[in-house]
PDB file of C-alpha atoms in Angstrom:
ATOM      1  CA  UNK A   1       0.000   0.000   0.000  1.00  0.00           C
ATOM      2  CA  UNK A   2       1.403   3.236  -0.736  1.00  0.00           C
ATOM      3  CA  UNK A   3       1.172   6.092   2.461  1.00  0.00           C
ATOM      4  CA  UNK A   4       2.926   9.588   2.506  1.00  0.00           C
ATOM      5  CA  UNK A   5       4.139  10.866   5.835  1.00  0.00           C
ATOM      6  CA  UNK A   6       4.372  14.202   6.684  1.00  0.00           C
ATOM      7  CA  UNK A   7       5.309  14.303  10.517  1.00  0.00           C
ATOM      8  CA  UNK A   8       5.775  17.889  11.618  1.00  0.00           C
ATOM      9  CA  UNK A   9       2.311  19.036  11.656  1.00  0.00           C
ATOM     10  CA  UNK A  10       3.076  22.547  12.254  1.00  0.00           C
ATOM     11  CA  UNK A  11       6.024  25.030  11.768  1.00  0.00           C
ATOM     12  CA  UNK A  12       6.531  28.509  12.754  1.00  0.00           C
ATOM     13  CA  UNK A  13       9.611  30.119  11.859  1.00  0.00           C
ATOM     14  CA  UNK A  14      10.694  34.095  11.449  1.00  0.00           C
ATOM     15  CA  UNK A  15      10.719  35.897   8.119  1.00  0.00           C
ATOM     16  CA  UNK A  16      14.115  35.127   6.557  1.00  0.00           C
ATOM     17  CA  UNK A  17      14.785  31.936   8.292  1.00  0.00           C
ATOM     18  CA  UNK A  18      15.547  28.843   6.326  1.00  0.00           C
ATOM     19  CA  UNK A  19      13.277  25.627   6.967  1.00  0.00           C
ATOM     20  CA  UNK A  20      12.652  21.992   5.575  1.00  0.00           C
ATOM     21  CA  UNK A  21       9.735  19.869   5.692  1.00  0.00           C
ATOM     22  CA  UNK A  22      10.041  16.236   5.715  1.00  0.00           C
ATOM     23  CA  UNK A  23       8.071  13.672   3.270  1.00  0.00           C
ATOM     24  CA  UNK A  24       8.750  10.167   3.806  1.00  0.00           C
ATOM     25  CA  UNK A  25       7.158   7.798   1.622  1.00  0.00           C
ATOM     26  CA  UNK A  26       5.964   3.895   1.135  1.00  0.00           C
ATOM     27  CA  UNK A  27       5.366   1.892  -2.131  1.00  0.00           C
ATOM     28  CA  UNK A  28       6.009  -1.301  -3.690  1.00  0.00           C
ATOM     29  CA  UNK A  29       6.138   0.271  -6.982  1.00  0.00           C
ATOM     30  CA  UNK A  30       9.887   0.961  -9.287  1.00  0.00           C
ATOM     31  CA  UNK A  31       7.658   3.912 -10.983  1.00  0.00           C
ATOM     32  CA  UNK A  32       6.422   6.485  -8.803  1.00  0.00           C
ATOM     33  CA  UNK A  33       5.833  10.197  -8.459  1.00  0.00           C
ATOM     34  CA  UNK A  34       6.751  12.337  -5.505  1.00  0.00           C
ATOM     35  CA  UNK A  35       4.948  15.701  -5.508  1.00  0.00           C
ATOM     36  CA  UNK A  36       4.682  19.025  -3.627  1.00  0.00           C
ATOM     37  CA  UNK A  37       1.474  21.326  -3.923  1.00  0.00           C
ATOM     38  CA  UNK A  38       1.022  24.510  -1.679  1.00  0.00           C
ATOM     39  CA  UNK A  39      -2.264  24.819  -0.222  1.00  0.00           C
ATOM     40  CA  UNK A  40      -2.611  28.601   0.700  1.00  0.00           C
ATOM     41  CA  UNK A  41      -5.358  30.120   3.183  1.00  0.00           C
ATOM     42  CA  UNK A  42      -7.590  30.790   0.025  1.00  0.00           C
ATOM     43  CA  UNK A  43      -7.741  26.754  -0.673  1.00  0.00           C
ATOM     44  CA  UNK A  44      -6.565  26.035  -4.236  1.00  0.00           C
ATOM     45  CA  UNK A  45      -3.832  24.072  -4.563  1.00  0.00           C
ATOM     46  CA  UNK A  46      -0.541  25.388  -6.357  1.00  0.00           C
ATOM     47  CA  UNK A  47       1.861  22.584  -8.016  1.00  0.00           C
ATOM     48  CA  UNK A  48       5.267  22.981  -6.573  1.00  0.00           C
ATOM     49  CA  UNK A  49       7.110  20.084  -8.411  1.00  0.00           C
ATOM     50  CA  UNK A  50       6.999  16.665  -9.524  1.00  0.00           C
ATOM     51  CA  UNK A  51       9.907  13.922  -9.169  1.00  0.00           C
ATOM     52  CA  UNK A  52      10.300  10.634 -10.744  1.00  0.00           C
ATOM     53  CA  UNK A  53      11.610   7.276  -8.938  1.00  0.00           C
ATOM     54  CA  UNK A  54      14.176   6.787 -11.171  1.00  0.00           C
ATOM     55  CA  UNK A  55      15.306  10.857 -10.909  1.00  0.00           C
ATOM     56  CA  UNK A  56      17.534  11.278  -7.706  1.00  0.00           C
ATOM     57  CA  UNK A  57      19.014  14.412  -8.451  1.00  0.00           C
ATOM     58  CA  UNK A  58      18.101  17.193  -6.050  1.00  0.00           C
ATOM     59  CA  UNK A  59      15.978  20.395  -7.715  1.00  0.00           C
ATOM     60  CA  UNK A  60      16.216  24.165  -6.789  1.00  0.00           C
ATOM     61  CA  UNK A  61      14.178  26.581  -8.202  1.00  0.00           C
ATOM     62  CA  UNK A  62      14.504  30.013  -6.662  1.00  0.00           C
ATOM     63  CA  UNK A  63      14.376  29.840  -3.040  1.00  0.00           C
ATOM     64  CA  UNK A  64      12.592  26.006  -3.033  1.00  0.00           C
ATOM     65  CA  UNK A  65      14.719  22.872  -3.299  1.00  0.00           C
ATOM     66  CA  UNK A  66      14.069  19.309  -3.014  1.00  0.00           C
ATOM     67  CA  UNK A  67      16.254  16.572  -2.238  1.00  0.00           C
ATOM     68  CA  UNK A  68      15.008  13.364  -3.239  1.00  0.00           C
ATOM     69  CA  UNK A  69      16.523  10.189  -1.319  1.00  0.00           C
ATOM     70  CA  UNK A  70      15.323   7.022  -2.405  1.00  0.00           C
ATOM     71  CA  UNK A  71      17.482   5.028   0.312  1.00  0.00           C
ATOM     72  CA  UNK A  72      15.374   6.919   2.872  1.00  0.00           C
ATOM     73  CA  UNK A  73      12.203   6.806   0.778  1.00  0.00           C
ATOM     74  CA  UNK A  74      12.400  10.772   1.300  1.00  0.00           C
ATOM     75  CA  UNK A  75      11.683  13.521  -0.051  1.00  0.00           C
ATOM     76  CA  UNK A  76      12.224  17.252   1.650  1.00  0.00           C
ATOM     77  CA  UNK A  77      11.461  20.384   0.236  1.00  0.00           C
ATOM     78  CA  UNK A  78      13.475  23.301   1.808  1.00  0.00           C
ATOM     79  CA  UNK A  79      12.227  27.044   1.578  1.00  0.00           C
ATOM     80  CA  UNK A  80      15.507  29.226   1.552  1.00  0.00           C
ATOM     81  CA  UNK A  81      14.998  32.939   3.222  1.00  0.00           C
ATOM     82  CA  UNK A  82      11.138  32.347   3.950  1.00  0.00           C
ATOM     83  CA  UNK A  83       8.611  34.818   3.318  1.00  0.00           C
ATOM     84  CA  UNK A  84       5.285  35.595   4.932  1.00  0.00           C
ATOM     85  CA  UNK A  85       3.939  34.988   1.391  1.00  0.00           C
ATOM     86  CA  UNK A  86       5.247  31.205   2.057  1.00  0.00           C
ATOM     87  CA  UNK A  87       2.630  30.540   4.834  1.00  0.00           C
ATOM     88  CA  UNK A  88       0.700  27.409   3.591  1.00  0.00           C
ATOM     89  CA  UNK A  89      -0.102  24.061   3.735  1.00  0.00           C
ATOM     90  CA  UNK A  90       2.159  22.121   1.881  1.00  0.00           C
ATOM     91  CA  UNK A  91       1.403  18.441   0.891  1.00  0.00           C
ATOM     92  CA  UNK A  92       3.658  16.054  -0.235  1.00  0.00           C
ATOM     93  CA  UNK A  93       1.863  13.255  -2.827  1.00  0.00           C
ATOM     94  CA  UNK A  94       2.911  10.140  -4.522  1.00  0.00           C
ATOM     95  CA  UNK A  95       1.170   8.602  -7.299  1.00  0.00           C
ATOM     96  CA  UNK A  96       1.732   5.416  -9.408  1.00  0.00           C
ATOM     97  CA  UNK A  97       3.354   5.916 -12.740  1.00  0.00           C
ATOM     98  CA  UNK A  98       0.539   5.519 -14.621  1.00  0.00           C
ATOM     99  CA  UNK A  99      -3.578   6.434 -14.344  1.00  0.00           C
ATOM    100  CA  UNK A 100      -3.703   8.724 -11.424  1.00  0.00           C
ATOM    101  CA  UNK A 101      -5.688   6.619  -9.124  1.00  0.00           C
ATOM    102  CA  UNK A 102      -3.522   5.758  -6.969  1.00  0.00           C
ATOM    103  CA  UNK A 103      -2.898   9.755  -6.335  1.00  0.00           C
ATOM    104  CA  UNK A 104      -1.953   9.506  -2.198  1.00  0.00           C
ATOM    105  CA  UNK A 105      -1.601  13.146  -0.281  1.00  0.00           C
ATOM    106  CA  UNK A 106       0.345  13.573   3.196  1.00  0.00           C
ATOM    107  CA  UNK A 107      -1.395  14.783   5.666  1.00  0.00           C
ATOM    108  CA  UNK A 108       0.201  18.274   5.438  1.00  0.00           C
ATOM    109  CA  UNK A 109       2.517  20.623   7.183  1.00  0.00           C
ATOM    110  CA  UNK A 110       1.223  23.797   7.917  1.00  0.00           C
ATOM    111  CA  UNK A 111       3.881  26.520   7.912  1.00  0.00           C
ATOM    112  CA  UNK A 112       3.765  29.453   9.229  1.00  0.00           C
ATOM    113  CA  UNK A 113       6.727  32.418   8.366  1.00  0.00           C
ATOM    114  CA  UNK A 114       6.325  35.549  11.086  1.00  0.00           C
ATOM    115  CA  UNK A 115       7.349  38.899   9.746  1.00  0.00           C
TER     116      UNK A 115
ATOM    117  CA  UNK B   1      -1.398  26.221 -18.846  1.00  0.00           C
ATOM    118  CA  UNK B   2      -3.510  23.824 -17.879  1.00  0.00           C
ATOM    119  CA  UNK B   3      -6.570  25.486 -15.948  1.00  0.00           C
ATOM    120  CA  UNK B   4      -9.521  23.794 -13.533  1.00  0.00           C
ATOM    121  CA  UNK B   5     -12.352  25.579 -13.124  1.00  0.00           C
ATOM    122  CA  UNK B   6     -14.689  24.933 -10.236  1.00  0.00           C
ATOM    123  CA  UNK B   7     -18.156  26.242  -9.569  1.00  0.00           C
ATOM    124  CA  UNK B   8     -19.172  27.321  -7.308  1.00  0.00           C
ATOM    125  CA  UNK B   9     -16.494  28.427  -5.093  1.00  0.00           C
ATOM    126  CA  UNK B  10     -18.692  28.677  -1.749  1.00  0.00           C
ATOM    127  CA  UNK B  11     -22.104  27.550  -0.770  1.00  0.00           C
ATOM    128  CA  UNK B  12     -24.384  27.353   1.709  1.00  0.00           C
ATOM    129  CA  UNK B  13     -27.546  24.967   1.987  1.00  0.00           C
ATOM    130  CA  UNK B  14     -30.258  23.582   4.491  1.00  0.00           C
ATOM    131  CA  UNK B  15     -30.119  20.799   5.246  1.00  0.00           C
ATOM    132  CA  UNK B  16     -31.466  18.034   2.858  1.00  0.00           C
ATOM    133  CA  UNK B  17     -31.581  19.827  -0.048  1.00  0.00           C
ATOM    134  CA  UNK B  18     -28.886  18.763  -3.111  1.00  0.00           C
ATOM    135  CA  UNK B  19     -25.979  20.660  -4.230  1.00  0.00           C
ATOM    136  CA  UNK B  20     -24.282  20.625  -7.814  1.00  0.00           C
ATOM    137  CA  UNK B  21     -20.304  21.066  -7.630  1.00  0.00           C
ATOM    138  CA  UNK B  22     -19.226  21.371 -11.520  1.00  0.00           C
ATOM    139  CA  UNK B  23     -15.269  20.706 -12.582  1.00  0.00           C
ATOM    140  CA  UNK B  24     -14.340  22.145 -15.908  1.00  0.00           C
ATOM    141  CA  UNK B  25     -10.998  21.562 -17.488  1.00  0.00           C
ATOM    142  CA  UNK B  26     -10.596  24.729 -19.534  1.00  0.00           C
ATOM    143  CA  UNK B  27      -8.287  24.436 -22.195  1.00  0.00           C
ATOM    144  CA  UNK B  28      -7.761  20.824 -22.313  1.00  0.00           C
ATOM    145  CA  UNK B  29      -9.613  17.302 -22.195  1.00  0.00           C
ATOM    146  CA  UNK B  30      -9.910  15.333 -19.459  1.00  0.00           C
ATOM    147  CA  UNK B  31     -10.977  11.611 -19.736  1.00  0.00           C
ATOM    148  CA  UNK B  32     -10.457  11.113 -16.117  1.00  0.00           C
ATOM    149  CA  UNK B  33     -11.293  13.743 -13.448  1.00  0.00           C
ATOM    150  CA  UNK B  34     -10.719  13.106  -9.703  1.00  0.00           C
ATOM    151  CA  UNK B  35     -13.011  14.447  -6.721  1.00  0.00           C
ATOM    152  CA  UNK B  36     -11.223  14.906  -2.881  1.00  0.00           C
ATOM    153  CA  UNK B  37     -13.059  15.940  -0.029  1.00  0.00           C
ATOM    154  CA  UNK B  38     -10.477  17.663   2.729  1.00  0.00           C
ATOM    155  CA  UNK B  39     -11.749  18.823   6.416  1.00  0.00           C
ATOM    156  CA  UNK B  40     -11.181  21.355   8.330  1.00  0.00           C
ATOM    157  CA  UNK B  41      -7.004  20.905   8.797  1.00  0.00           C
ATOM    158  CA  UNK B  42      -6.524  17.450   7.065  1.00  0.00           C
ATOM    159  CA  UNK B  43      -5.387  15.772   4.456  1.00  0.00           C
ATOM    160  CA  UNK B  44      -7.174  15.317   1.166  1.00  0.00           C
ATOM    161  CA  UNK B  45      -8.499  12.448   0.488  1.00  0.00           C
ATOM    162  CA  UNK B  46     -10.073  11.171  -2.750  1.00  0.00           C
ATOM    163  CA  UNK B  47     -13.479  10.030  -2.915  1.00  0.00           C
ATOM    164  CA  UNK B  48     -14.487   8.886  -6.661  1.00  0.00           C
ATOM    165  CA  UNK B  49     -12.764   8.815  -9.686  1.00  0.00           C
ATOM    166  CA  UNK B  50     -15.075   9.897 -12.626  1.00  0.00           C
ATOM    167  CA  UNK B  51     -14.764   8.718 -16.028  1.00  0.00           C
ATOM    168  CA  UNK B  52     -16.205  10.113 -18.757  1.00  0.00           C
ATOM    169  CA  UNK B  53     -19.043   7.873 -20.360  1.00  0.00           C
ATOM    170  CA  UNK B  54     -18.869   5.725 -17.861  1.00  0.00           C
ATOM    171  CA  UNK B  55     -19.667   5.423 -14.278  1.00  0.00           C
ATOM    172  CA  UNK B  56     -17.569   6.599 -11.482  1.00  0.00           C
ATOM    173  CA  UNK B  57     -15.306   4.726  -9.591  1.00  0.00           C
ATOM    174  CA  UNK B  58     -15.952   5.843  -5.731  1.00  0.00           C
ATOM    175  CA  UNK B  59     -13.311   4.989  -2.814  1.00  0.00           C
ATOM    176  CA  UNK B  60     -14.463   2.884   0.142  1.00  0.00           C
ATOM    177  CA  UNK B  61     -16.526   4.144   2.321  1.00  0.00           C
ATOM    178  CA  UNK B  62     -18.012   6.878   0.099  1.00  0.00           C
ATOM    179  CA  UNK B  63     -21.847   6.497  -1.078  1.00  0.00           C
ATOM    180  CA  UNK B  64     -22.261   6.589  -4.833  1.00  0.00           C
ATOM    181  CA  UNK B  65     -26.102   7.054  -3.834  1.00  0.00           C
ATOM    182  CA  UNK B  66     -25.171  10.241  -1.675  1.00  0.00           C
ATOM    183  CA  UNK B  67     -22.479  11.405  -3.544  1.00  0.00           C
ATOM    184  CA  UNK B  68     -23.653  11.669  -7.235  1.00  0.00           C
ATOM    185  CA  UNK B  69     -21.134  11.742 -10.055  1.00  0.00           C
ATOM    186  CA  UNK B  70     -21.892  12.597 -13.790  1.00  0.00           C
ATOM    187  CA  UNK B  71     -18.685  12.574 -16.511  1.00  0.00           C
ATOM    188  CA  UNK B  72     -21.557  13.678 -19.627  1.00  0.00           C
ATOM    189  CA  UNK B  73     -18.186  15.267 -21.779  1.00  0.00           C
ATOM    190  CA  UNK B  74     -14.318  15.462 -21.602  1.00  0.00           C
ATOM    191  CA  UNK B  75     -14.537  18.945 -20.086  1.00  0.00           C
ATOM    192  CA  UNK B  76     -16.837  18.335 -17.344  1.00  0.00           C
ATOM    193  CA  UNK B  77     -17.797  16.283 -14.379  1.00  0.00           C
ATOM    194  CA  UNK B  78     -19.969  17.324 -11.841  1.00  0.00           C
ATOM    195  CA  UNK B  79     -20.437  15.832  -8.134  1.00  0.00           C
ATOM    196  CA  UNK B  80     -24.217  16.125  -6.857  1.00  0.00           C
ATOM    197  CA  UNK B  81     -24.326  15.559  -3.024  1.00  0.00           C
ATOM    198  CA  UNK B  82     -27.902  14.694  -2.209  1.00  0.00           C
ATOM    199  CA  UNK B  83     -30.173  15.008   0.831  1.00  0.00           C
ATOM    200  CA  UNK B  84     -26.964  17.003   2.224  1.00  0.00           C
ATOM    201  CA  UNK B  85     -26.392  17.130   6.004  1.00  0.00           C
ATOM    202  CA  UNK B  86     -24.137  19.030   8.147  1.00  0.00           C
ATOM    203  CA  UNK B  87     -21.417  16.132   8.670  1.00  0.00           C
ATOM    204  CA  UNK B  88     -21.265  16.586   4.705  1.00  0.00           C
ATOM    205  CA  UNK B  89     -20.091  20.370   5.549  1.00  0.00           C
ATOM    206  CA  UNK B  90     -16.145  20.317   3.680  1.00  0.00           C
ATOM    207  CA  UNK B  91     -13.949  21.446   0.955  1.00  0.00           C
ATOM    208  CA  UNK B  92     -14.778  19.747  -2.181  1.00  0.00           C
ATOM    209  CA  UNK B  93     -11.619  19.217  -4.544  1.00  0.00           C
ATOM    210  CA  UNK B  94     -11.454  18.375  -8.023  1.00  0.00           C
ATOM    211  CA  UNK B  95      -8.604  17.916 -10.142  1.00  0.00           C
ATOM    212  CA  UNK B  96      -7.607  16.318 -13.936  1.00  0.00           C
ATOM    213  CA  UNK B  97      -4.913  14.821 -16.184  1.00  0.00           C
ATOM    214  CA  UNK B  98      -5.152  15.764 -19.886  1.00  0.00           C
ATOM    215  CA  UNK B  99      -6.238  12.789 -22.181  1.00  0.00           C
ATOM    216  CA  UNK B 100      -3.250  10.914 -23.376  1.00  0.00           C
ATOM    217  CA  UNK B 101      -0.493  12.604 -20.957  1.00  0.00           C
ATOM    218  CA  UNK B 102      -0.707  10.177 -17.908  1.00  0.00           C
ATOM    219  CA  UNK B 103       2.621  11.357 -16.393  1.00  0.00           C
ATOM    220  CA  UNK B 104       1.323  15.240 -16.354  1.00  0.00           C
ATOM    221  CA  UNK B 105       0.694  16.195 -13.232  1.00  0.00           C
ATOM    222  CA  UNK B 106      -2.739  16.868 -12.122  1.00  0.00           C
ATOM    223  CA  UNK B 107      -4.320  20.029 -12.526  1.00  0.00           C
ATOM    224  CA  UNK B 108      -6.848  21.251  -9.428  1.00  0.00           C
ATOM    225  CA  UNK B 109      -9.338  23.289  -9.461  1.00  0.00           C
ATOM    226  CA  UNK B 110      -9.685  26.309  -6.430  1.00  0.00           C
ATOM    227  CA  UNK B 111     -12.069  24.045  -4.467  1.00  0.00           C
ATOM    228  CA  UNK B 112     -15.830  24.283  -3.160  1.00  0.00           C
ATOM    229  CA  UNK B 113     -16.533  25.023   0.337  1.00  0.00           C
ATOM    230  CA  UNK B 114     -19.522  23.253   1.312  1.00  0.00           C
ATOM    231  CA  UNK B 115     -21.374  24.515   4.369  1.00  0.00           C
ATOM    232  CA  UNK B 116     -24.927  22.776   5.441  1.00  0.00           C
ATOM    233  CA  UNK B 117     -26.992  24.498   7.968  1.00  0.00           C
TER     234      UNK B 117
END
């Protein structure tokens, strides 16, 4: 069965400070997908990034990075230099390679950056 | 890119009356479409998987009687929930793949809040 574990629930830090949230996934599948969507106060969902299984190399784009580690089934996105703006819900996702179905969210981390 | 519209954004209702919750994909087709239903500070969790023509595929533990899906075209599904109560009060999420690009990530709509009086 595939599950997506998200274990800090809640994170405060101050405007400017760096911060990671953990993923750490489960699957029997070789294909996968690891996501990241932002869920801000207003409720839609914004698509951060998706990963392959069989991509390992870590991603930045602007201030986000993710650093995939498939010996630790993990998958951490790190804000760099938050910003209120950055105050969300972020969900971390896997899916099966193919269909959609099986389309699994964490159960969140909700971050919050303090001017 | 890829755009999900969702109608309407907010409502309110008595309860048991029925509510219509439409998912459009805008500018592309969508033989699959996906419906979540998310509480107040959880997760989403998917309910029914809606295929166009056909019927819906719902998760367990969700009523297909109560929780009405209709795929009638490639741009739109709509979830009906009937007789609604106020345990049915939640944020109603749809999302879709474009036809033929099942490695695209899935497009969501902005998400229905449901509230039942």
């Amino acid at each position: 069965a595939q599950k997506v574990t998200q274990a800090q629930t809640e994170i405060s830090v101050v405007e400017k400070e760096d911060v990671t949230l953990d993923c750490v996934y489960e699957t029997r599948d070789t294909t996968y997908y690891l996501f990241w969507y932002k869920q801000p106060p207003s409720g839609e969902l914004v698509f951060l990034i998706r990963r392959n299984s069989f991509d390992e190399q870590n991603e930045i784009s602007g201030r986000y990075s993710w650093n995939f580690q498939k010996s630790t089934s993990s998958f951490n996105f790190t804000i760099t230099a938050s910003q209120v703006v950055d105050s969300a819900v972020y969900f971390c996702a896997l899916s099966e390679a193919l269909g959609g179905q099986n389309f699994v969210f964490g159960p969140g981390t909700r971050l919050s950056v303090l001017p | 890119g890829a755009v999900v519209s969702q109608h309407p954004s907010w409502v309110i209702c008595k309860s048991g009356t029925s509510v219509k919750i439409e998912c459009r994909s805008l500018d592309f087709q969508a033989t699959t479409m996906f419906w979540y239903r998310q509480f107040p500070k959880q997760s989403l969790m998917l309910m029914a998987t809606s295929n166009e023509g056909s019927k819906a595929t719902y998760e367990q533990g969700v009523e297909k009687d109560k929780f009405l899906i209709n795929h009638a075209s490639l741009t739109l599904s709509t979830l009906t929930v009937t007789s609604a109560h106020p345990e049915d009060s939640s944020f109603y999420i749809c999302s879709a793949r474009s036809t033929g690009q099942s490695n695209s990530p899935l497009h969501f709509g902005n998400g229905t809040r449901l509230t039942v009086t």
